[in-house]
PDB file of C-alpha atoms in Angstrom:
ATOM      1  CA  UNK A  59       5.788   6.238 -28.237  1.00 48.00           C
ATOM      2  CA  UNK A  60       2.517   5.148 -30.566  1.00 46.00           C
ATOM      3  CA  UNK A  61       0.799   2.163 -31.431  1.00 45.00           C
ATOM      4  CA  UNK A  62       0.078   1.614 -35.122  1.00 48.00           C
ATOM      5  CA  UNK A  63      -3.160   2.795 -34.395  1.00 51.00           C
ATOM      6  CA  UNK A  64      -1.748   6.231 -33.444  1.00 50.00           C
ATOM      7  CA  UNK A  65      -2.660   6.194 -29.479  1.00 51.00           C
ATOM      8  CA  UNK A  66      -0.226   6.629 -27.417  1.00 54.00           C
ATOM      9  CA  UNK A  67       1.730   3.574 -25.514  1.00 72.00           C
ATOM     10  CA  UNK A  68       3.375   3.614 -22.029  1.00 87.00           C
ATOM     11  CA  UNK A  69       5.500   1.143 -22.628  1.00 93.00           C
ATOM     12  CA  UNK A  70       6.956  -1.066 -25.263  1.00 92.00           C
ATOM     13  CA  UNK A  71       6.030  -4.522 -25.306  1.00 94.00           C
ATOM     14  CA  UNK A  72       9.248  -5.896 -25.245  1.00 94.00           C
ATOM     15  CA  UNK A  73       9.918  -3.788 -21.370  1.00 94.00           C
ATOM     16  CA  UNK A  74       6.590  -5.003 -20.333  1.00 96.00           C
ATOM     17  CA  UNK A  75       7.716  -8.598 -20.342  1.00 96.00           C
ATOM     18  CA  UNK A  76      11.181  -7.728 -18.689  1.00 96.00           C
ATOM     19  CA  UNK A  77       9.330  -6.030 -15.661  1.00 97.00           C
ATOM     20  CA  UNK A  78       6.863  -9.017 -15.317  1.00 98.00           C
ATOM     21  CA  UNK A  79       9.603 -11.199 -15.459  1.00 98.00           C
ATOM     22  CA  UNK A  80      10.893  -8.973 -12.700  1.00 98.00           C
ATOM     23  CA  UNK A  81       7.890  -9.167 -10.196  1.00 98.00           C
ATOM     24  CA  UNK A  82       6.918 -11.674  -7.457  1.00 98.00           C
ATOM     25  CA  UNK A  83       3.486 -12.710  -7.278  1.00 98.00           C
ATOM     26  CA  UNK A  84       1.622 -15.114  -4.735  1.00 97.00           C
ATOM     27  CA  UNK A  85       0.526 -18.129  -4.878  1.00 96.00           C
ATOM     28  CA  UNK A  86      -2.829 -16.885  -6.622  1.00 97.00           C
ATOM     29  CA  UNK A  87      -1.122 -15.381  -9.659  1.00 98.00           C
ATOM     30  CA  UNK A  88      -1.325 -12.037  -7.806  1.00 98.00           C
ATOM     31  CA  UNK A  89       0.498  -9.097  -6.558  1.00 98.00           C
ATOM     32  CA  UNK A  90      -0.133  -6.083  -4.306  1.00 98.00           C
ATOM     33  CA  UNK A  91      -0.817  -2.496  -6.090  1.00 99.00           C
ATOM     34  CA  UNK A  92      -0.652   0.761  -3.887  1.00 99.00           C
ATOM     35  CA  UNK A  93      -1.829   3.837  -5.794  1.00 98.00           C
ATOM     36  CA  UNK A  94      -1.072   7.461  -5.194  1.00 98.00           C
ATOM     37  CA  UNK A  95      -1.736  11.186  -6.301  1.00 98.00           C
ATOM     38  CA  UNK A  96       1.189  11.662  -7.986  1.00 98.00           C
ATOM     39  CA  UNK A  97       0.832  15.529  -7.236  1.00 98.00           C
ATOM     40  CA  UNK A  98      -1.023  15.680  -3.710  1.00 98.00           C
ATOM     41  CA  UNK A  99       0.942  12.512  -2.084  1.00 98.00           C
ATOM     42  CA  UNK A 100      -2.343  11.465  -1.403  1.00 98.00           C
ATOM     43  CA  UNK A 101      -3.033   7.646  -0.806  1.00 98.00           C
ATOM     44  CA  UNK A 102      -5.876   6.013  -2.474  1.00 98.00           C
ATOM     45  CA  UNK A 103      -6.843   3.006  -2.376  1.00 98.00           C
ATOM     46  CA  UNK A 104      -4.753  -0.689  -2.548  1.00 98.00           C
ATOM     47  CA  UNK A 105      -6.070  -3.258  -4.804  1.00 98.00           C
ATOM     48  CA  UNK A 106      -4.373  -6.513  -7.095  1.00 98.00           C
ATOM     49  CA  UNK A 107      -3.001  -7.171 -10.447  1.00 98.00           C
ATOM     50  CA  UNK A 108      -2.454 -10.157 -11.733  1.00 98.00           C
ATOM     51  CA  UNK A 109       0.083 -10.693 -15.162  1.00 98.00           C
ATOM     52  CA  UNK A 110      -2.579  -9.207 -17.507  1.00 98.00           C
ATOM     53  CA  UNK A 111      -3.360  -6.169 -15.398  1.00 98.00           C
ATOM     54  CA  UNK A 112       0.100  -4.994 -15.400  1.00 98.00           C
ATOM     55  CA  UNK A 113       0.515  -5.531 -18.796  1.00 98.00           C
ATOM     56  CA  UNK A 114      -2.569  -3.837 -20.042  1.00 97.00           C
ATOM     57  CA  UNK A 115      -1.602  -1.257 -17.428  1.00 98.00           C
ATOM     58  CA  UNK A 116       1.781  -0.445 -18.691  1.00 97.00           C
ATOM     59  CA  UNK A 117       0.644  -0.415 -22.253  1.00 96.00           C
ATOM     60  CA  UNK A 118      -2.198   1.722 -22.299  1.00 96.00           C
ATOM     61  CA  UNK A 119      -0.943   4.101 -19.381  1.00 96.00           C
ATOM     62  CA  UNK A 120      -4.293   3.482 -17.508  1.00 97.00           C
ATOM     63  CA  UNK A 121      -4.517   1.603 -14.335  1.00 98.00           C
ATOM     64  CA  UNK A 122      -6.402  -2.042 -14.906  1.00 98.00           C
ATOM     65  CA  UNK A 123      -6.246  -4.028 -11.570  1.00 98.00           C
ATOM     66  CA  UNK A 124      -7.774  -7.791 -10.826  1.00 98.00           C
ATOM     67  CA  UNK A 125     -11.025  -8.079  -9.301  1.00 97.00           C
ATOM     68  CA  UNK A 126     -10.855 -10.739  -6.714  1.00 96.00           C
ATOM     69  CA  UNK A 127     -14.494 -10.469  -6.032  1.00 95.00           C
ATOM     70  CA  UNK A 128     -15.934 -10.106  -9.924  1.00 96.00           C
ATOM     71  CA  UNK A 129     -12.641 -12.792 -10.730  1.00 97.00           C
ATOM     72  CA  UNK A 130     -11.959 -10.911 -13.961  1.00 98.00           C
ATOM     73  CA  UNK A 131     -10.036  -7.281 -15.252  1.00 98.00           C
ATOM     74  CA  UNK A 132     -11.137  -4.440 -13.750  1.00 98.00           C
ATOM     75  CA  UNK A 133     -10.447  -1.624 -15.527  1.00 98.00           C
ATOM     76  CA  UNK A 134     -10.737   1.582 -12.917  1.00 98.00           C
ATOM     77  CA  UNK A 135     -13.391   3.743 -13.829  1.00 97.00           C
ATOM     78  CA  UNK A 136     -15.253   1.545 -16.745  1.00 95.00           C
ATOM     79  CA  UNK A 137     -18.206   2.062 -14.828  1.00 93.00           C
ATOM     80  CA  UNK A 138     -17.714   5.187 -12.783  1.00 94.00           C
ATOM     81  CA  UNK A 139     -15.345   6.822 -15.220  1.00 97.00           C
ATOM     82  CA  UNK A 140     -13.110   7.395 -11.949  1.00 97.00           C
ATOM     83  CA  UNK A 141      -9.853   6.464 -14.294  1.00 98.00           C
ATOM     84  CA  UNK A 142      -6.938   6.305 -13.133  1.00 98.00           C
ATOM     85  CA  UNK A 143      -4.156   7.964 -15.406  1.00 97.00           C
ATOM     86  CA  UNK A 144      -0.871   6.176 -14.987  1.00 97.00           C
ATOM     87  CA  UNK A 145       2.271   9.028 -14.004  1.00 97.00           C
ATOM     88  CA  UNK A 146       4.561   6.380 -12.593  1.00 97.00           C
ATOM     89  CA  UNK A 147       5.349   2.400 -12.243  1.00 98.00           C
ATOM     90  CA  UNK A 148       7.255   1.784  -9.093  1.00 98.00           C
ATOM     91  CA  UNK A 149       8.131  -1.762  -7.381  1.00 98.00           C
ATOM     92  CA  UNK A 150       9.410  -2.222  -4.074  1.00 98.00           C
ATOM     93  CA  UNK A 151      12.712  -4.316  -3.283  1.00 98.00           C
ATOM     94  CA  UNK A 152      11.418  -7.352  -2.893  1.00 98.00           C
ATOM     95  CA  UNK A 153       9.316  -7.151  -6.149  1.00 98.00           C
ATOM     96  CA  UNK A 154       5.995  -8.427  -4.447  1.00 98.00           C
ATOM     97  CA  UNK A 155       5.026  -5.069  -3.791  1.00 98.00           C
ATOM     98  CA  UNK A 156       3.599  -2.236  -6.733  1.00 98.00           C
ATOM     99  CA  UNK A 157       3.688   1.357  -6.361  1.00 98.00           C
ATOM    100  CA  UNK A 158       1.230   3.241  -8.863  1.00 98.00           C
ATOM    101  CA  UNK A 159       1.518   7.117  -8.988  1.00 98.00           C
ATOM    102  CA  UNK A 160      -1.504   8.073 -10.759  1.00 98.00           C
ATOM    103  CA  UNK A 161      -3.254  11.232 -11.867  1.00 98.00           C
ATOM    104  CA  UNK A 162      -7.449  10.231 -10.328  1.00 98.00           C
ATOM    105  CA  UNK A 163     -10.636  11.348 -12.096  1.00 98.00           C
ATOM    106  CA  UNK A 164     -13.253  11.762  -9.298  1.00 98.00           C
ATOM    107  CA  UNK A 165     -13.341   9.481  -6.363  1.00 98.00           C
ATOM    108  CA  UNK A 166     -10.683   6.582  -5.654  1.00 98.00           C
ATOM    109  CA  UNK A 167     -13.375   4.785  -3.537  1.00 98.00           C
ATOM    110  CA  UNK A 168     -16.357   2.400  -4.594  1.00 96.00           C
ATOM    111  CA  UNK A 169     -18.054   4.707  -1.466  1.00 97.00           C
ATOM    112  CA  UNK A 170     -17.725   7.986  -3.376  1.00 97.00           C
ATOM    113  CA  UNK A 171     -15.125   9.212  -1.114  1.00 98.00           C
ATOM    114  CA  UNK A 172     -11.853  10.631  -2.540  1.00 98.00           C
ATOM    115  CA  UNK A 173     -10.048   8.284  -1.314  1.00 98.00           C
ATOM    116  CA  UNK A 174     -10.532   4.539   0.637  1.00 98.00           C
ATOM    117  CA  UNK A 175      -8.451   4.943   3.699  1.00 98.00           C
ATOM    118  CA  UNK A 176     -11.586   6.938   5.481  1.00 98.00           C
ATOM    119  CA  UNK A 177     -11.205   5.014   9.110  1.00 98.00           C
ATOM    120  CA  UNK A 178      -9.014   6.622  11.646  1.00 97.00           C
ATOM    121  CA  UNK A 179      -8.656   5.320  14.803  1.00 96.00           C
ATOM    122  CA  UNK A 180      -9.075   7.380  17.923  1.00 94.00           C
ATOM    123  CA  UNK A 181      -8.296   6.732  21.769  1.00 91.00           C
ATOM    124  CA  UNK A 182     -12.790   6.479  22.049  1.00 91.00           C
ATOM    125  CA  UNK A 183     -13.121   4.844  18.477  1.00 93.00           C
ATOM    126  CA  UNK A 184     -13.009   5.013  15.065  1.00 96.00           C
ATOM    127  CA  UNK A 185     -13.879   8.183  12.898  1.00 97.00           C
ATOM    128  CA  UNK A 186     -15.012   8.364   9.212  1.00 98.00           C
ATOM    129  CA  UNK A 187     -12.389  11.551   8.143  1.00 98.00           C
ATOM    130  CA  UNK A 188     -14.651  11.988   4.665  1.00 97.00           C
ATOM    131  CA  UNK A 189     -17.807  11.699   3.455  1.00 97.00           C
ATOM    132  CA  UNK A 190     -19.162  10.975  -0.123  1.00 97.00           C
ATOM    133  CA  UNK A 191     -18.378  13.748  -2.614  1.00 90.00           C
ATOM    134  CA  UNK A 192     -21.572  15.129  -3.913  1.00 81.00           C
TER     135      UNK A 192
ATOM    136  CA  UNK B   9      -2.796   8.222  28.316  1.00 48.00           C
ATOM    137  CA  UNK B  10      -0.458   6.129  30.373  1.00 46.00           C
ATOM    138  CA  UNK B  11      -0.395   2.493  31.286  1.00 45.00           C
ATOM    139  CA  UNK B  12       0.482   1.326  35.092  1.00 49.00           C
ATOM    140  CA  UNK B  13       4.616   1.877  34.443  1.00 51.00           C
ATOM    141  CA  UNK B  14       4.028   5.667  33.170  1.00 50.00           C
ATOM    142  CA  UNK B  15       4.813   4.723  29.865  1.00 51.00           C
ATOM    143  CA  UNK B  16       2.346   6.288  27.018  1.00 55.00           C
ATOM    144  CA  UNK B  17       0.015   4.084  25.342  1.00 73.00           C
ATOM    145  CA  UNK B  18      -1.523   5.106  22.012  1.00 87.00           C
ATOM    146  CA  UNK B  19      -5.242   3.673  22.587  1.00 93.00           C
ATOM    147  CA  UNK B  20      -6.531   1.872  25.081  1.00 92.00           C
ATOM    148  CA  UNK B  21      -6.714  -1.741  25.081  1.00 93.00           C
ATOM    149  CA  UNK B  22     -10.992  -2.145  24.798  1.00 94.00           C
ATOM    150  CA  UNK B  23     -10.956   0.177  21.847  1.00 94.00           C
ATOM    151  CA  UNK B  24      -7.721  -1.943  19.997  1.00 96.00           C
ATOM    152  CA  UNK B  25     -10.103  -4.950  20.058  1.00 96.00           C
ATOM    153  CA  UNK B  26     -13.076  -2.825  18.210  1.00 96.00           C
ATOM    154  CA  UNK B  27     -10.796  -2.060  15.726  1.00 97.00           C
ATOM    155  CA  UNK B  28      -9.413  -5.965  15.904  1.00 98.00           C
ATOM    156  CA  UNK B  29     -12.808  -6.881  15.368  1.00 98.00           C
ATOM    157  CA  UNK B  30     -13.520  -4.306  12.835  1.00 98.00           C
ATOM    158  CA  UNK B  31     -10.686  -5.694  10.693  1.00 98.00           C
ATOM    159  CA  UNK B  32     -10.751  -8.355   8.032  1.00 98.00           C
ATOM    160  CA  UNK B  33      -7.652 -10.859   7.774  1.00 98.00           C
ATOM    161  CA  UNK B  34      -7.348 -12.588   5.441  1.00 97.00           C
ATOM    162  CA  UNK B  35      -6.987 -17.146   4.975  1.00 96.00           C
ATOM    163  CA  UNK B  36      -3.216 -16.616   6.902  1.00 97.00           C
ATOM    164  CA  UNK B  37      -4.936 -14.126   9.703  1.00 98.00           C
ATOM    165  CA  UNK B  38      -2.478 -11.569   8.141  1.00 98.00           C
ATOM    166  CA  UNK B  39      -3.356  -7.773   6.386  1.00 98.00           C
ATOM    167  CA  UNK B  40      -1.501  -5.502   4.566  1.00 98.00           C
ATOM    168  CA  UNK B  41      -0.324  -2.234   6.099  1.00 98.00           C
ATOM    169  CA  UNK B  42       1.126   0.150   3.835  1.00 99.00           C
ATOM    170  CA  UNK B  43       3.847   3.075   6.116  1.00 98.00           C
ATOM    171  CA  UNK B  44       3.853   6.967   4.668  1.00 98.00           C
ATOM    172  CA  UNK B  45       5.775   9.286   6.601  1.00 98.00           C
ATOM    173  CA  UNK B  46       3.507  11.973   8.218  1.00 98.00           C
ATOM    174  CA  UNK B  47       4.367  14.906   6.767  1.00 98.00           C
ATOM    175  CA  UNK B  48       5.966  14.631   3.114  1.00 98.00           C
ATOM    176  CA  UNK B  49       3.829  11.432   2.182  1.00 98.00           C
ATOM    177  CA  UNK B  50       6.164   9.810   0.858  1.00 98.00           C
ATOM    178  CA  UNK B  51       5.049   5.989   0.740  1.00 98.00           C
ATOM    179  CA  UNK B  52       7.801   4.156   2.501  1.00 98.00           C
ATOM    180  CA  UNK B  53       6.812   0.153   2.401  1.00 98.00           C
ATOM    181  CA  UNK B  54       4.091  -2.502   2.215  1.00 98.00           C
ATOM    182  CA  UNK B  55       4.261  -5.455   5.132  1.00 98.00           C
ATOM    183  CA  UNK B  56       1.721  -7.702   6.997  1.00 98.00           C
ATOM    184  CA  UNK B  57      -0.103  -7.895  10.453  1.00 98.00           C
ATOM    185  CA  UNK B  58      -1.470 -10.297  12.684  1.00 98.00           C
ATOM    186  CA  UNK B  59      -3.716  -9.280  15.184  1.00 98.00           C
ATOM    187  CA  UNK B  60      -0.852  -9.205  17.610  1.00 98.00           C
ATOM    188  CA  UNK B  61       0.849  -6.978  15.553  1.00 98.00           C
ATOM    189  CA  UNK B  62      -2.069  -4.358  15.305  1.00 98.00           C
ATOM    190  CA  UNK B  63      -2.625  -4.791  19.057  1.00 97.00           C
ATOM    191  CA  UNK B  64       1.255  -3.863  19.716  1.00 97.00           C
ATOM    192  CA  UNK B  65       1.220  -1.029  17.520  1.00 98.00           C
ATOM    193  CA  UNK B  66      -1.847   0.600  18.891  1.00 97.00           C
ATOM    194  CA  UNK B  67      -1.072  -0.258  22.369  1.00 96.00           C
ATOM    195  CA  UNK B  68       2.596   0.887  22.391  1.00 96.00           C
ATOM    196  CA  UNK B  69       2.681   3.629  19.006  1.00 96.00           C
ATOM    197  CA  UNK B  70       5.530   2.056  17.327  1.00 97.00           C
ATOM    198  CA  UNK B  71       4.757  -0.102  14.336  1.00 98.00           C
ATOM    199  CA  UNK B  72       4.916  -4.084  14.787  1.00 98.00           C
ATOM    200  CA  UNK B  73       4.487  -6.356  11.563  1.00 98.00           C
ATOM    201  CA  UNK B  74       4.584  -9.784  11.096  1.00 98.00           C
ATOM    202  CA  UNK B  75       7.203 -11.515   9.579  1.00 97.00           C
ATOM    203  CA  UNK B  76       6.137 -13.883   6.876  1.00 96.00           C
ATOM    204  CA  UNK B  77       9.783 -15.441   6.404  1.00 95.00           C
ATOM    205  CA  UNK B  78      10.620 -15.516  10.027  1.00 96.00           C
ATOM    206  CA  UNK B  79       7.240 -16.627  11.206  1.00 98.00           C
ATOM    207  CA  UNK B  80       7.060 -14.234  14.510  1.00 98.00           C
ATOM    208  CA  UNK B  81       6.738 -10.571  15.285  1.00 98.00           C
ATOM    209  CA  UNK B  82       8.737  -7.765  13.604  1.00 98.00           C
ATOM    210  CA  UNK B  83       8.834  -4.623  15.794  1.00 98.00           C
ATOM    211  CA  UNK B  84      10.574  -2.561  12.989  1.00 98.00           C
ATOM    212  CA  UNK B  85      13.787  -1.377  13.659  1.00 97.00           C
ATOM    213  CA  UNK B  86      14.247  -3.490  16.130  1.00 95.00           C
ATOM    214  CA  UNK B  87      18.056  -4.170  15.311  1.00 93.00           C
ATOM    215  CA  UNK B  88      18.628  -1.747  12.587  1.00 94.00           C
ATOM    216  CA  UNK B  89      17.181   1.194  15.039  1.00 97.00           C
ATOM    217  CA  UNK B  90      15.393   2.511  11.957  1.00 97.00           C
ATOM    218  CA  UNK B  91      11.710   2.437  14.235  1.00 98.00           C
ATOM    219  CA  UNK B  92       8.606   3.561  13.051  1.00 98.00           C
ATOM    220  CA  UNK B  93       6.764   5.904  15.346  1.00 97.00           C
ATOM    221  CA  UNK B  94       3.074   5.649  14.500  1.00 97.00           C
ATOM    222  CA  UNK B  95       1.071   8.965  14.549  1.00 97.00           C
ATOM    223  CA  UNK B  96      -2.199   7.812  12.588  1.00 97.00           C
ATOM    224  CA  UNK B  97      -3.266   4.576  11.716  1.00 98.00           C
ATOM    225  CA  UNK B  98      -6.184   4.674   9.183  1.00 98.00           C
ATOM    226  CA  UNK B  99      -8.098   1.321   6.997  1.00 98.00           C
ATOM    227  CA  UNK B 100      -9.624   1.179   4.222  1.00 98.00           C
ATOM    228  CA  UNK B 101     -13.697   1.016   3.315  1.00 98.00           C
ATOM    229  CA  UNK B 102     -13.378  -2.633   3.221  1.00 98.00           C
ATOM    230  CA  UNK B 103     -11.577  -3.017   6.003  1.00 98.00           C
ATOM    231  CA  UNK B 104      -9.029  -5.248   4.821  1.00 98.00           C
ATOM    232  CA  UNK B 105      -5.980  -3.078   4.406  1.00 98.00           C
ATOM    233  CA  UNK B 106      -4.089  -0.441   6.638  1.00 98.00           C
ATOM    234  CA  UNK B 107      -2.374   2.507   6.127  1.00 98.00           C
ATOM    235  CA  UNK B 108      -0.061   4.003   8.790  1.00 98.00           C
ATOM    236  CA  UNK B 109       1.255   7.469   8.895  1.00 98.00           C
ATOM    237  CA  UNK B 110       4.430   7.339  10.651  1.00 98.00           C
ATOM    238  CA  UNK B 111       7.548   8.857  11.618  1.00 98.00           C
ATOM    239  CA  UNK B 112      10.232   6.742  10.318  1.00 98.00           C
ATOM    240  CA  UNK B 113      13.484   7.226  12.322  1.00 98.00           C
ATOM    241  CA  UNK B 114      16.292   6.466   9.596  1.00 98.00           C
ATOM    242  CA  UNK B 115      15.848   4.243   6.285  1.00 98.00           C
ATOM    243  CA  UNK B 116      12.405   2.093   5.453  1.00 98.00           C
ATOM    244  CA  UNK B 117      14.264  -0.206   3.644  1.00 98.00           C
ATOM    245  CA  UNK B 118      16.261  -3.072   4.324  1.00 96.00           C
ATOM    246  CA  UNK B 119      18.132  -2.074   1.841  1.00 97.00           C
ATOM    247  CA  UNK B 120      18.981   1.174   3.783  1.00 97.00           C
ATOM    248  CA  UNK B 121      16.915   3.786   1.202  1.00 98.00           C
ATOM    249  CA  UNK B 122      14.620   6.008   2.964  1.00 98.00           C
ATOM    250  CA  UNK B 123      11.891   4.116   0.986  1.00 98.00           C
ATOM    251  CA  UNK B 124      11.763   0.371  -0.359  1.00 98.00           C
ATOM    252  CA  UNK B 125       9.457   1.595  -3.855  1.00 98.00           C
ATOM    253  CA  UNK B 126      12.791   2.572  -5.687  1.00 98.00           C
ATOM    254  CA  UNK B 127      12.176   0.877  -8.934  1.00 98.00           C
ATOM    255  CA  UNK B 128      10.815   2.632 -11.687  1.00 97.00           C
ATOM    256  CA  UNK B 129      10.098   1.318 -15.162  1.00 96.00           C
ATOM    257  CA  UNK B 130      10.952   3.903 -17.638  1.00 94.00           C
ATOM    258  CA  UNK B 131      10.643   3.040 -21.651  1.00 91.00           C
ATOM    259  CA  UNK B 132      14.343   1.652 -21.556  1.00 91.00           C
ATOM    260  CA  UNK B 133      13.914  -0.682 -18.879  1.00 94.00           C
ATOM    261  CA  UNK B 134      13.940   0.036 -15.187  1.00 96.00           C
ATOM    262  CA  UNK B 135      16.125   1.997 -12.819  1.00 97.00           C
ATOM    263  CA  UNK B 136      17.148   2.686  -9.373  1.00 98.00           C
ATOM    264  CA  UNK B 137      15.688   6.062  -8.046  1.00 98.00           C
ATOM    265  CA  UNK B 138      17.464   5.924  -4.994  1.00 97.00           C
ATOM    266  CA  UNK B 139      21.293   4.474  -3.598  1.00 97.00           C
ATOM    267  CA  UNK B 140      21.287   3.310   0.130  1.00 97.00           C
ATOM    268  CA  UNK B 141      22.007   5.987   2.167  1.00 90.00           C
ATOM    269  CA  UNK B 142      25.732   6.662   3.783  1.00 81.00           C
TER     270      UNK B 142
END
């Protein structure tokens, strides 16, 4: 499907309000967003949308989340260029929960690392499994 | 490692409060933990911890959230049988979500699907990836 600019859409408009309709969020206007290789299985990183960020999201087919800390749309990678390319748009059964299957440029994490779940846990500590990517 | 009844523990207790301590909750005292099974990485649900959750997990190596609607501890499977052995529990850079990898024993959901991220949004509308299982 294209715009009338010619770029390509995700999704209409008209299914973008349906599955906003659809989905729970909390008391802040927000909701949960898990994102994942779509290819490796690989878990990145978990961040929050509110009702803009999925809809820019699922129209433009790249992953825009809600900075809690900046308190505005952050679109992944406007900085870094780390984009995220949106594969698949999943929801969990309660609806409160988002499940993004993504294809990642570059790192997932703000540290560099591939991805942001770098902390293991270990019966005499914790352990960093990555470092930075050159 | 065993505790005083033979039983195995997963970590021992002074290292559980590092990573307590380590840990950010959030205004509730709760985090998210997001369960993939081990091996086929298949993300399988999103709930929420206390600290007594976390400490039960690591201490015993079966996953214990918190339920939010019930208001007390949720060691999953607890009457469904569907428990979640935990083989690596890993956060995130800022420290303020988890990610277990698990053996799940039976369906995630409470829905009975192996997995509770089952909706999909697809230009049409949205769909059901998955039935509950027999």
């Amino acid at each position: 499907m294209r715009n009338m600019t010619g770029a390509p859409r995700f999704l209409p408009p008209k299914i973008i309000e349906v599955i906003i309709a659809d989905l729970v969020f909390n008391v802040d206007g927000l909701i949960p967003a898990v994102s994942q290789q779509h290819d490796s299985g690989e878990v990145l990183m978990m961040a929050w949308m509110n009702t803009d960020a999925v809809r820019e999201t699922l129209a433009t087919g790249h992953v825009c989340y809600w900075s809690r800390s900046r308190q505005r749309l952050w679109r992944k990678g406007e900085t870094s260029g780390n984009v995220q390319r949106l594969i698949d748009f999943r929801y969990d059964c309660d609806a409160d929960t988002i499940l993004l299957l993504i294809d990642q440029t570059g790192a997932a994490c703000h540290t560099n690392r591939p991805n942001c779940f770098y902390h293991a846990v270990r019966p005499d500590g914790v352990v960093k499994l990555t470092e930075p990517m050159a």
